[in-house]
Every structure is written in C-alpha cells, then in structure tokens.
Short mmCIF file of C-alpha atoms and ligand atoms in Angstrom, two decimals:
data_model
loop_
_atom_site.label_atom_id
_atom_site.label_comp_id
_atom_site.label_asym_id
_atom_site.label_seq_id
_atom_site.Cartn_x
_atom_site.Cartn_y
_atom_site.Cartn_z
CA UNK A 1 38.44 60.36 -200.74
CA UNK A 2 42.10 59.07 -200.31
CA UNK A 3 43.13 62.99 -200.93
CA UNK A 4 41.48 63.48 -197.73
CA UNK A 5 43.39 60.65 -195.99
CA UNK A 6 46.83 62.03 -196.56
CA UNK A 7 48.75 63.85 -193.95
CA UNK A 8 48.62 67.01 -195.01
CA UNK A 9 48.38 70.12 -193.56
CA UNK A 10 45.45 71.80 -194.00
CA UNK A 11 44.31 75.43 -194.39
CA UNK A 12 41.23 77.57 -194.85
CA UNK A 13 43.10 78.51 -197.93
CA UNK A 14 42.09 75.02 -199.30
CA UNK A 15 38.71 75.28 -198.83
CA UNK A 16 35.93 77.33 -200.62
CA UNK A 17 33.53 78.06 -197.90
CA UNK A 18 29.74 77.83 -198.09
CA UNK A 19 26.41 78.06 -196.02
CA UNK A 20 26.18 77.59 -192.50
CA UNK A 21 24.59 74.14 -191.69
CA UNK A 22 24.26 75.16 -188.06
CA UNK A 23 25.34 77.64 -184.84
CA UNK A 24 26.62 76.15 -181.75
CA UNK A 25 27.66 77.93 -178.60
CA UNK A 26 31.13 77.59 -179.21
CA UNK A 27 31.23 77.95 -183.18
CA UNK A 28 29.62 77.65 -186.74
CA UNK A 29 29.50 74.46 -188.90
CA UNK A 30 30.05 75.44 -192.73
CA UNK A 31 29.48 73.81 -195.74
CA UNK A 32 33.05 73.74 -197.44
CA UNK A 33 34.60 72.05 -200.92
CA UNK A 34 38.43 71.21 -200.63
CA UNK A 35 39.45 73.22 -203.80
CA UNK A 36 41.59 70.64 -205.33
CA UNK A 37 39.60 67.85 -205.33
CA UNK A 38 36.42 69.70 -205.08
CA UNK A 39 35.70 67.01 -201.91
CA UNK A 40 32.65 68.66 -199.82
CA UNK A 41 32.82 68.71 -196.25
CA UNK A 42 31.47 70.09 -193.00
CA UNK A 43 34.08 72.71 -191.32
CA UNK A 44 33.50 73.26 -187.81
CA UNK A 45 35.17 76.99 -186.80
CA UNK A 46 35.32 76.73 -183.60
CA UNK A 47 36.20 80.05 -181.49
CA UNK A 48 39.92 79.86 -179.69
CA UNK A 49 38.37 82.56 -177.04
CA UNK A 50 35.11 81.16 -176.15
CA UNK A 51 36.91 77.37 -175.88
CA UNK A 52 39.45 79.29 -173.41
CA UNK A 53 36.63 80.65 -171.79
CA UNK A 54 34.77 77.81 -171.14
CA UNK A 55 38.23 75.82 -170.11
CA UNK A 56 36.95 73.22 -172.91
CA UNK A 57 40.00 72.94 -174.48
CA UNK A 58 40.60 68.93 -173.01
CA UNK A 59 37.24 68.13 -174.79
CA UNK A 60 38.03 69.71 -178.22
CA UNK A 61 40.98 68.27 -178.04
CA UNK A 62 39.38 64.81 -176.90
CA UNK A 63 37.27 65.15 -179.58
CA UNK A 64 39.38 65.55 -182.26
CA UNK A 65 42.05 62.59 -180.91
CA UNK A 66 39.06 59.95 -180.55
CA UNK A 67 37.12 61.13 -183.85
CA UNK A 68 40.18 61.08 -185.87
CA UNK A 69 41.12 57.51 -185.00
CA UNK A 70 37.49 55.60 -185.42
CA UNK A 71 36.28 54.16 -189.13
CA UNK A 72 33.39 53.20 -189.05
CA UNK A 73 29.95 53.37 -191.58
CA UNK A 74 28.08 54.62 -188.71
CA UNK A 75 30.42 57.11 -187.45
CA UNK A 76 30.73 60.81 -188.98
CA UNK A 77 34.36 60.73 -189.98
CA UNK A 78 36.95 63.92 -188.90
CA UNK A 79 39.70 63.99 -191.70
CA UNK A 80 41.75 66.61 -189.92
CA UNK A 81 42.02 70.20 -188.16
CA UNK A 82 44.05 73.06 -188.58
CA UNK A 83 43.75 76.34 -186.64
CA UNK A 84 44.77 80.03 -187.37
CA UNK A 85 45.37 82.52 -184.05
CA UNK A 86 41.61 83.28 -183.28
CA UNK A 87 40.36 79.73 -184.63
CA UNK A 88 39.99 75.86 -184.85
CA UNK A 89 38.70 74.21 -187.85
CA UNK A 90 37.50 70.58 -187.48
CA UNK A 91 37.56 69.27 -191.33
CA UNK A 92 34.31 66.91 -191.00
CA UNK A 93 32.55 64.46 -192.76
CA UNK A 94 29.83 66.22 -194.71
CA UNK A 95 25.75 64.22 -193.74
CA UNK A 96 23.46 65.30 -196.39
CA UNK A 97 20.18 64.37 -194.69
CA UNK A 98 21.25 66.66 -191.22
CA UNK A 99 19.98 65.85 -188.14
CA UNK A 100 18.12 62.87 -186.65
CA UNK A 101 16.83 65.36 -184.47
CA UNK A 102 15.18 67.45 -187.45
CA UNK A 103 13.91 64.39 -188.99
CA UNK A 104 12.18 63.59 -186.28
CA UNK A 105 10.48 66.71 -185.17
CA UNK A 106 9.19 66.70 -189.06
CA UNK A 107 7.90 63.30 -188.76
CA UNK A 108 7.27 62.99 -185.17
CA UNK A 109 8.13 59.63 -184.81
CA UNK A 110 8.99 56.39 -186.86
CA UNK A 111 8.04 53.16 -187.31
CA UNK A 112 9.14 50.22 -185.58
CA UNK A 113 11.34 48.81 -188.54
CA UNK A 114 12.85 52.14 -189.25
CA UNK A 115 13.62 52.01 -185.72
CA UNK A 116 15.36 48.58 -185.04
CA UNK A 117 17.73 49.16 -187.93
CA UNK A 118 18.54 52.79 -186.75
CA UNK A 119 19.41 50.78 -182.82
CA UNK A 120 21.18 47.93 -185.43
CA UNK A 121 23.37 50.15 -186.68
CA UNK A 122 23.96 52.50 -183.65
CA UNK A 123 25.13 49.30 -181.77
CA UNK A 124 27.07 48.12 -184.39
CA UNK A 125 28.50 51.72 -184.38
CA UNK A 126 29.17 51.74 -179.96
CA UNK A 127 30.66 48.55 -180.29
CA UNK A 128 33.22 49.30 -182.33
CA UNK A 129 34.01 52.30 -180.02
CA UNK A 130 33.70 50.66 -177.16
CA UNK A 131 36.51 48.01 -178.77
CA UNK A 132 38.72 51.16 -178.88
CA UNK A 133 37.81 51.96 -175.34
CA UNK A 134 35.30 55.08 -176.34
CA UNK A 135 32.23 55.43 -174.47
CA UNK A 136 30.56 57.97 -176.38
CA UNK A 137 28.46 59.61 -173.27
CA UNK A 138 26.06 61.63 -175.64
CA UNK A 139 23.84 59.25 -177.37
CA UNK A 140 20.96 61.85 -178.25
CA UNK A 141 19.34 62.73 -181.59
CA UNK A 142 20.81 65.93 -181.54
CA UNK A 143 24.27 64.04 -181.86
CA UNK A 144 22.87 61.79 -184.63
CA UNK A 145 23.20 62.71 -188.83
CA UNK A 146 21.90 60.81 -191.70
CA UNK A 147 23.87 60.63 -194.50
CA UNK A 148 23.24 60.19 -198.34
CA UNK A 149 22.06 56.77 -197.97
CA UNK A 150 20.02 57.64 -195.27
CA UNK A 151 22.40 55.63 -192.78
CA UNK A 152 23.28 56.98 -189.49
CA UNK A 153 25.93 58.77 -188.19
CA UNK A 154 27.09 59.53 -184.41
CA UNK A 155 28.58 62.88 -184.42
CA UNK A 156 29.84 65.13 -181.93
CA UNK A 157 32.16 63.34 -179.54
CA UNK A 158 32.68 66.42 -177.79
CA UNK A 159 31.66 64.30 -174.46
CA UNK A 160 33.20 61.02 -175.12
CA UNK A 161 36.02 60.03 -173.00
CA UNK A 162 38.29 56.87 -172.20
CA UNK A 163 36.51 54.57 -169.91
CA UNK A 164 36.59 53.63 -166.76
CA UNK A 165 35.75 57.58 -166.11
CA UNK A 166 34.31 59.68 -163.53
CA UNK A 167 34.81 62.07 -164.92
CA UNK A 168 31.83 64.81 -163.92
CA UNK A 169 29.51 66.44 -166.68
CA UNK A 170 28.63 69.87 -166.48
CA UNK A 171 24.74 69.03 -166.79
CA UNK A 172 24.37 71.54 -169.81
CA UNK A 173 21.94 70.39 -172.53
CA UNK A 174 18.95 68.00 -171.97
CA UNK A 175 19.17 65.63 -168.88
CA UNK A 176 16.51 63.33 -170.70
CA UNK A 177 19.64 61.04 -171.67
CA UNK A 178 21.18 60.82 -168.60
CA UNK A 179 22.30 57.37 -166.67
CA UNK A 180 21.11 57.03 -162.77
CA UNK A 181 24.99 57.02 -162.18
CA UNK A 182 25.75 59.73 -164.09
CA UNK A 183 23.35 61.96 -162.27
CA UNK A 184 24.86 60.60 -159.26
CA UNK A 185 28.02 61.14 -160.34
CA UNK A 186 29.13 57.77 -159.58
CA UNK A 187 31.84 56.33 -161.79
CA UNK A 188 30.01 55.42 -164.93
CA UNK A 189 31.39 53.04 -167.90
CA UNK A 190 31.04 52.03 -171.37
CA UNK A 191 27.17 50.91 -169.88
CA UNK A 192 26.20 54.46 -170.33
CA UNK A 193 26.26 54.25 -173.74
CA UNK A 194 24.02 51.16 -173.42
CA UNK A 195 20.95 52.88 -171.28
CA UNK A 196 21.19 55.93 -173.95
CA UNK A 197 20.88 53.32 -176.43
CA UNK A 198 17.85 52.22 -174.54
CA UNK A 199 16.56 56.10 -174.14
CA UNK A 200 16.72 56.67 -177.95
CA UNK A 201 14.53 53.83 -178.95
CA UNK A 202 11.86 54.88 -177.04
CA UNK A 203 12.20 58.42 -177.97
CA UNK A 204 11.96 57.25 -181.38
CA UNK A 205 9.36 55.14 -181.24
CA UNK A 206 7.01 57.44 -179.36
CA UNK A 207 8.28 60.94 -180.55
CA UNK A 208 8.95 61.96 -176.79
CA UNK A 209 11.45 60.58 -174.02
CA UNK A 210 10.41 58.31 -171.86
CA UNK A 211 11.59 60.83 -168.72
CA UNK A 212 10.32 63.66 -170.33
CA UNK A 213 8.63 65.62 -167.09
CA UNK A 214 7.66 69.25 -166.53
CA UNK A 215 10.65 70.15 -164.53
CA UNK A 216 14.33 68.44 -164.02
CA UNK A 217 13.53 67.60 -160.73
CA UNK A 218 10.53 64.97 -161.99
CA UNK A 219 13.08 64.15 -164.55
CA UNK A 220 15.59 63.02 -162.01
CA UNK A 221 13.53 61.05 -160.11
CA UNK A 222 12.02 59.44 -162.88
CA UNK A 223 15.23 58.42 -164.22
CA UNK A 224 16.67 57.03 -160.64
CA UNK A 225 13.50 54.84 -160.53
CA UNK A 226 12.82 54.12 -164.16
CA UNK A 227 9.00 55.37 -164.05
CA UNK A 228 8.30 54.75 -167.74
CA UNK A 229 4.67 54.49 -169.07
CA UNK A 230 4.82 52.69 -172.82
CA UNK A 231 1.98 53.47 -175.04
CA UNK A 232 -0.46 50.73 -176.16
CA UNK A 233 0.92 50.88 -179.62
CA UNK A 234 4.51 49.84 -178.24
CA UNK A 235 4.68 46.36 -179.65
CA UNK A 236 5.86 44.20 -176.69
CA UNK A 237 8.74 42.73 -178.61
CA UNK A 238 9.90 46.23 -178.36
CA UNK A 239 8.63 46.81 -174.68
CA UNK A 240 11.10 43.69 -174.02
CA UNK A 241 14.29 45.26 -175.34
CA UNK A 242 13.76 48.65 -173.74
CA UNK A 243 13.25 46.94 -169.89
CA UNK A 244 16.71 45.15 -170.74
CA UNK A 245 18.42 48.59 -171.72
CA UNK A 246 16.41 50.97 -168.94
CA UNK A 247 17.74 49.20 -165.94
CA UNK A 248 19.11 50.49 -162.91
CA UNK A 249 22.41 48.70 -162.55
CA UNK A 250 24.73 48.83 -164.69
CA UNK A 251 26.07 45.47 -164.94
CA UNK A 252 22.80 44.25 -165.63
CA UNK A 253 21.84 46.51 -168.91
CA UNK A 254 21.70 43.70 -171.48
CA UNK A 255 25.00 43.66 -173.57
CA UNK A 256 25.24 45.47 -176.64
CA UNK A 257 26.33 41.85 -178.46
CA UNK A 258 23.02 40.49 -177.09
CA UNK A 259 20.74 43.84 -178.32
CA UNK A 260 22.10 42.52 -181.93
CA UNK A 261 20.80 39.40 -181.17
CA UNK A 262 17.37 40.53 -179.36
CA UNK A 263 14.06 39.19 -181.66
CA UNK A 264 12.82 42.90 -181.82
CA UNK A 265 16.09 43.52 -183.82
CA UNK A 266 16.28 39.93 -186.13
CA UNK A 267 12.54 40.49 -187.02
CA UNK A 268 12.39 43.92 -187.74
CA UNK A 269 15.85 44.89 -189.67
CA UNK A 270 17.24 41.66 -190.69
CA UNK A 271 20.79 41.67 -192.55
CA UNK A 272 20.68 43.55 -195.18
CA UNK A 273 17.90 46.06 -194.12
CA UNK A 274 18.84 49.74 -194.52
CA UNK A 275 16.98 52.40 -193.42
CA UNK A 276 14.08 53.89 -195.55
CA UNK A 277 14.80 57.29 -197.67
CA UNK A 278 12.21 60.14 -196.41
CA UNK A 279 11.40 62.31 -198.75
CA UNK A 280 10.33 65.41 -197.78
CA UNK A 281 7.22 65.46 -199.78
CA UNK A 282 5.94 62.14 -198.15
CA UNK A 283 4.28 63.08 -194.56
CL1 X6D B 301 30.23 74.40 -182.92
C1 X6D B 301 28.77 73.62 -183.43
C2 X6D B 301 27.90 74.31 -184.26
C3 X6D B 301 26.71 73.69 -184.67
C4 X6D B 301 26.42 72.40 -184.24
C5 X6D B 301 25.13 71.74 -184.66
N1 X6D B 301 25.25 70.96 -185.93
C6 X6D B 301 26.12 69.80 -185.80
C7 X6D B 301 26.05 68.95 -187.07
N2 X6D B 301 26.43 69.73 -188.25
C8 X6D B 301 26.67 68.92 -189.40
C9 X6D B 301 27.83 68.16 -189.50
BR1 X6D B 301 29.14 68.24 -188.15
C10 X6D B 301 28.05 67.34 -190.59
N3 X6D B 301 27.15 67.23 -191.60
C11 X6D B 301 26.01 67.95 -191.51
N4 X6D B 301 24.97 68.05 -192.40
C12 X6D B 301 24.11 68.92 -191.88
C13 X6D B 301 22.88 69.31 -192.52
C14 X6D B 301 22.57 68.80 -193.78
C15 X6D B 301 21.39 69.22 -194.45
C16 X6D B 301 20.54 70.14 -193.84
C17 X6D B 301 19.33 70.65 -194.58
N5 X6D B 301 18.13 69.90 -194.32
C18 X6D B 301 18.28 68.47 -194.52
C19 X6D B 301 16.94 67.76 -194.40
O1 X6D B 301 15.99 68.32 -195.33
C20 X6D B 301 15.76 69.70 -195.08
C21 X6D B 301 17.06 70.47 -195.24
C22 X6D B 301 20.83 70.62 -192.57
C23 X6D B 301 22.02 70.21 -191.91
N6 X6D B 301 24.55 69.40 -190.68
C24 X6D B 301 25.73 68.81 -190.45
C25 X6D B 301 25.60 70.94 -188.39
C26 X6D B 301 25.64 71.77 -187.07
C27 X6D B 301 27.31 71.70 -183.42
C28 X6D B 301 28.49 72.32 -183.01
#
C-alpha cells in the first residue's frame, strides 16, 4: 500500500473503474483498481455542479483535509483526490463488508459482545480524532463500514469539523443522532461525539433508536429530555453505560477514556476481542 502513500498526482486515467457500491445525493461511490499496482479502492465522483449548488464546497473540502491526515485501524483511510472540470474524485479506502447500516437491517440487531467491541473500537477510533481536534458530528450506522476483518470503520467526515464549533447543521438526514445542544444550536464540542456514541449502542443493541418517534417533533422532545424505555433483555451492565453517555449536559457525558474502562466494555470485549465474521448464510 506504500504506492498509495506517495505524493502523486492522481488521475482517472490510473484507475480501472468498476461497480457502483452506492448513490449519494451529491455523487456515486465506485469500485476502482489503481492500474499499476492493481490496489482496489473506493472512488467517490463527486459532482462539481451539485457541490456548487448546494454551497458544500467548505465540507468537501473539510472532508478531504481531516480524512487525509487521520491513521487509524478504525478509520476508513482517503489516500488522495484529484478532480477534472465537471468532477471530484475522493481516492478511498475500499470496506469489503459495506455498511454497518446493511448489516444491521439483515440481522436486526446484535449481541451484546458484538456490541461492546464495535463501542471499543469506535472509542478507540474518536479518541484519536478528538487528539487531532476532530469531532466527527455524524456518528450513525450509515457512516459506519466493516472491513475484511470485519473491524469497523468511520467513514464519511463530510460533517466533522474543528472543535470548539457552532457551527449550525442543516438538519438533513435522520435527527435520531442528534445532541440536545445541537438541536438547540448551542455551541456543541468534541461531547457530541460522545452522546452519538451513546445513541449507537442502543440502536445496536435493540435494532431501533432509542428516540425513534412517529414524527420529529416527538423526536425532539424526546431527545431534550432523554425519554428512553430499555427493553427487559438490556443487560443492566449495559443500561449503566448508556445513562452515562445519554445525559443532558455535556460536561457530564462520561469520558470517552472512562467508556474504555466501563465493566460492560472489560467483560464483554476484553483485549484482544475482535468482532465476529457474519456470514451471510448464518441468520
Ligand atoms: Cl457521494 C456518496 C455516494 C454514496 C454514499 C453511500 N456509500 C458510502 C460508503 N461507500 C463505500 C466506501 Br466510501 C468504501 N467502501 C465501501 N464498501 C462498500 C460496500 C461493500 C460491499 C457491499 C456488498 N454487500 C456487502 C455485504 O454482503 C452483501 C453485499 C456493498 C457496499 N461501500 C463502500 C459506498 C457508498 C455516500 C456518498
């Protein structure tokens, strides 16, 4: 992979393309092999017009200037981007087992081991950004891949931004992730990161978020006072970890150093523990 690592400038000459792995508003992601050293990736094309459009341009360009500086296992690496006049291509790291998302529609929801070393690794994957002063802001498993191993991968920093930042989100996509300050568009900081952290567990635990409501409105207000039922087959180890991440205040969210340490995650994915392969045959 050191090919990849070189400055170089790229070009869709380089590539051979292949199928589309997915269609966004704003672009296709492509399959693609780097000709030389036949290297597969995902190419993102993303549309010069519709990013004008849309006066997106900061993010992309956010997004490529954060995701090309983090290393990390549990981040989806960007090894460069190029552009021609009509387009920009975002030369990504290719995850073979797609979405979290997917997996979890298919299997509609996991286990609590499975779990704990998918919120191991996540944390392990914010701290590092939040060392390099990234709050990610999109914690969802739409923004989540699984790669060969079956690890996973935060994608998609199309949202992420330096913190402190106030920095107000056009509320497109699910609200279900959203912070109390974010919705009140108070200044929000790296602790955002930790109540989606907190969000994701239980939707993977229980195959549904825990603000899921019939309208946005019920969402809202169930996220501003943290109405959360847990089902009786929540263990309470679990239950514990979620009422430190699903709080109100900010400051108070327990720290991701401490989630690491929390007995929910020791017990259940202790060092060494990596996540379990699905295969698809196995329901
Ligand atoms: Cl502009 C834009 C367009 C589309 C999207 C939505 N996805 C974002 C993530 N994309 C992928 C990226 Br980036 C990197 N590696 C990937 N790997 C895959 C993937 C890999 C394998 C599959 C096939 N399934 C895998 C599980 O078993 C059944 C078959 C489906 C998708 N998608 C991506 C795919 C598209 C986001 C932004």
């Amino acid at each position: 992979a050191k090919a990849e690592d070189k400055k170089k400038s790229w070009s869709l000459s380089d590539f051979d393309l292949g199928r589309p792995l997915g269609k966004g508003k704003f672009g296709n992601v492509y399959l693609a092999r780097e000709k030389e050293s036949h290297y597969v990736v995902a190419l993102k094309v993303l549309f010069k017009s519709q990013i004008l459009d849309s006066e997106i341009e900061h993010q992309v360009r956010r997004e490529v200037e954060i995701q090309c500086r983090l290393r990390h296992p549990n981040i989806l690496r960007m090894y460069g981007y190029f552009h021609d006049e009509k387009r920009i291509y975002l030369i990504l790291e290719y995850a073979k087992q797609g979405s979290l998302y997917k997996l979890l529609k298919e299997r509609e929801r996991f286990d609590e081991k499975t779990v704990a070393i998918y919120i191991r690794d996540l944390t392990r994957a914010l701290l590092y950004c939040h060392t390099k002063k990234v709050i990610h802001r999109d914690i969802k498993p739409e923004n989540l891949l699984i790669g060969h191993n079956w690890e996973l991968k935060i994608a998609d920093f199309g949202w992420s931004v330096h913190s402190p930042s106030s920095r107000r989100m056009t509320l497109c996509g699910t609200l279900d992730y959203l912070s109390p300050e974010m919705i009140e568009g108070k200044p929000h900081s790296y602790a955002v990161d930790i109540w989606s952290l907190g969000v994701l567990c239980y939707e993977l635990l229980v195959g549904l978020p825990p603000f899921d409501a019939k309208d946005s409105h019920q969402t809202y207000r169930k996220i501003r006072y943290v109405i959360i039922k847990y089902p009786d087959f929540i263990s309470e180890k679990a239950k514990d970890l979620m009422g430190r991440l699903l709080v109100i205040n900010p400051e108070q969210r327990l720290p991701l150093t401490n989630v690491l340490q929390h007995p929910w995650i020791t017990e259940n994915a202790p060092e060494g523990a990596v996540p379990p392969a699905f295969n698809p045959e196995q329901k």
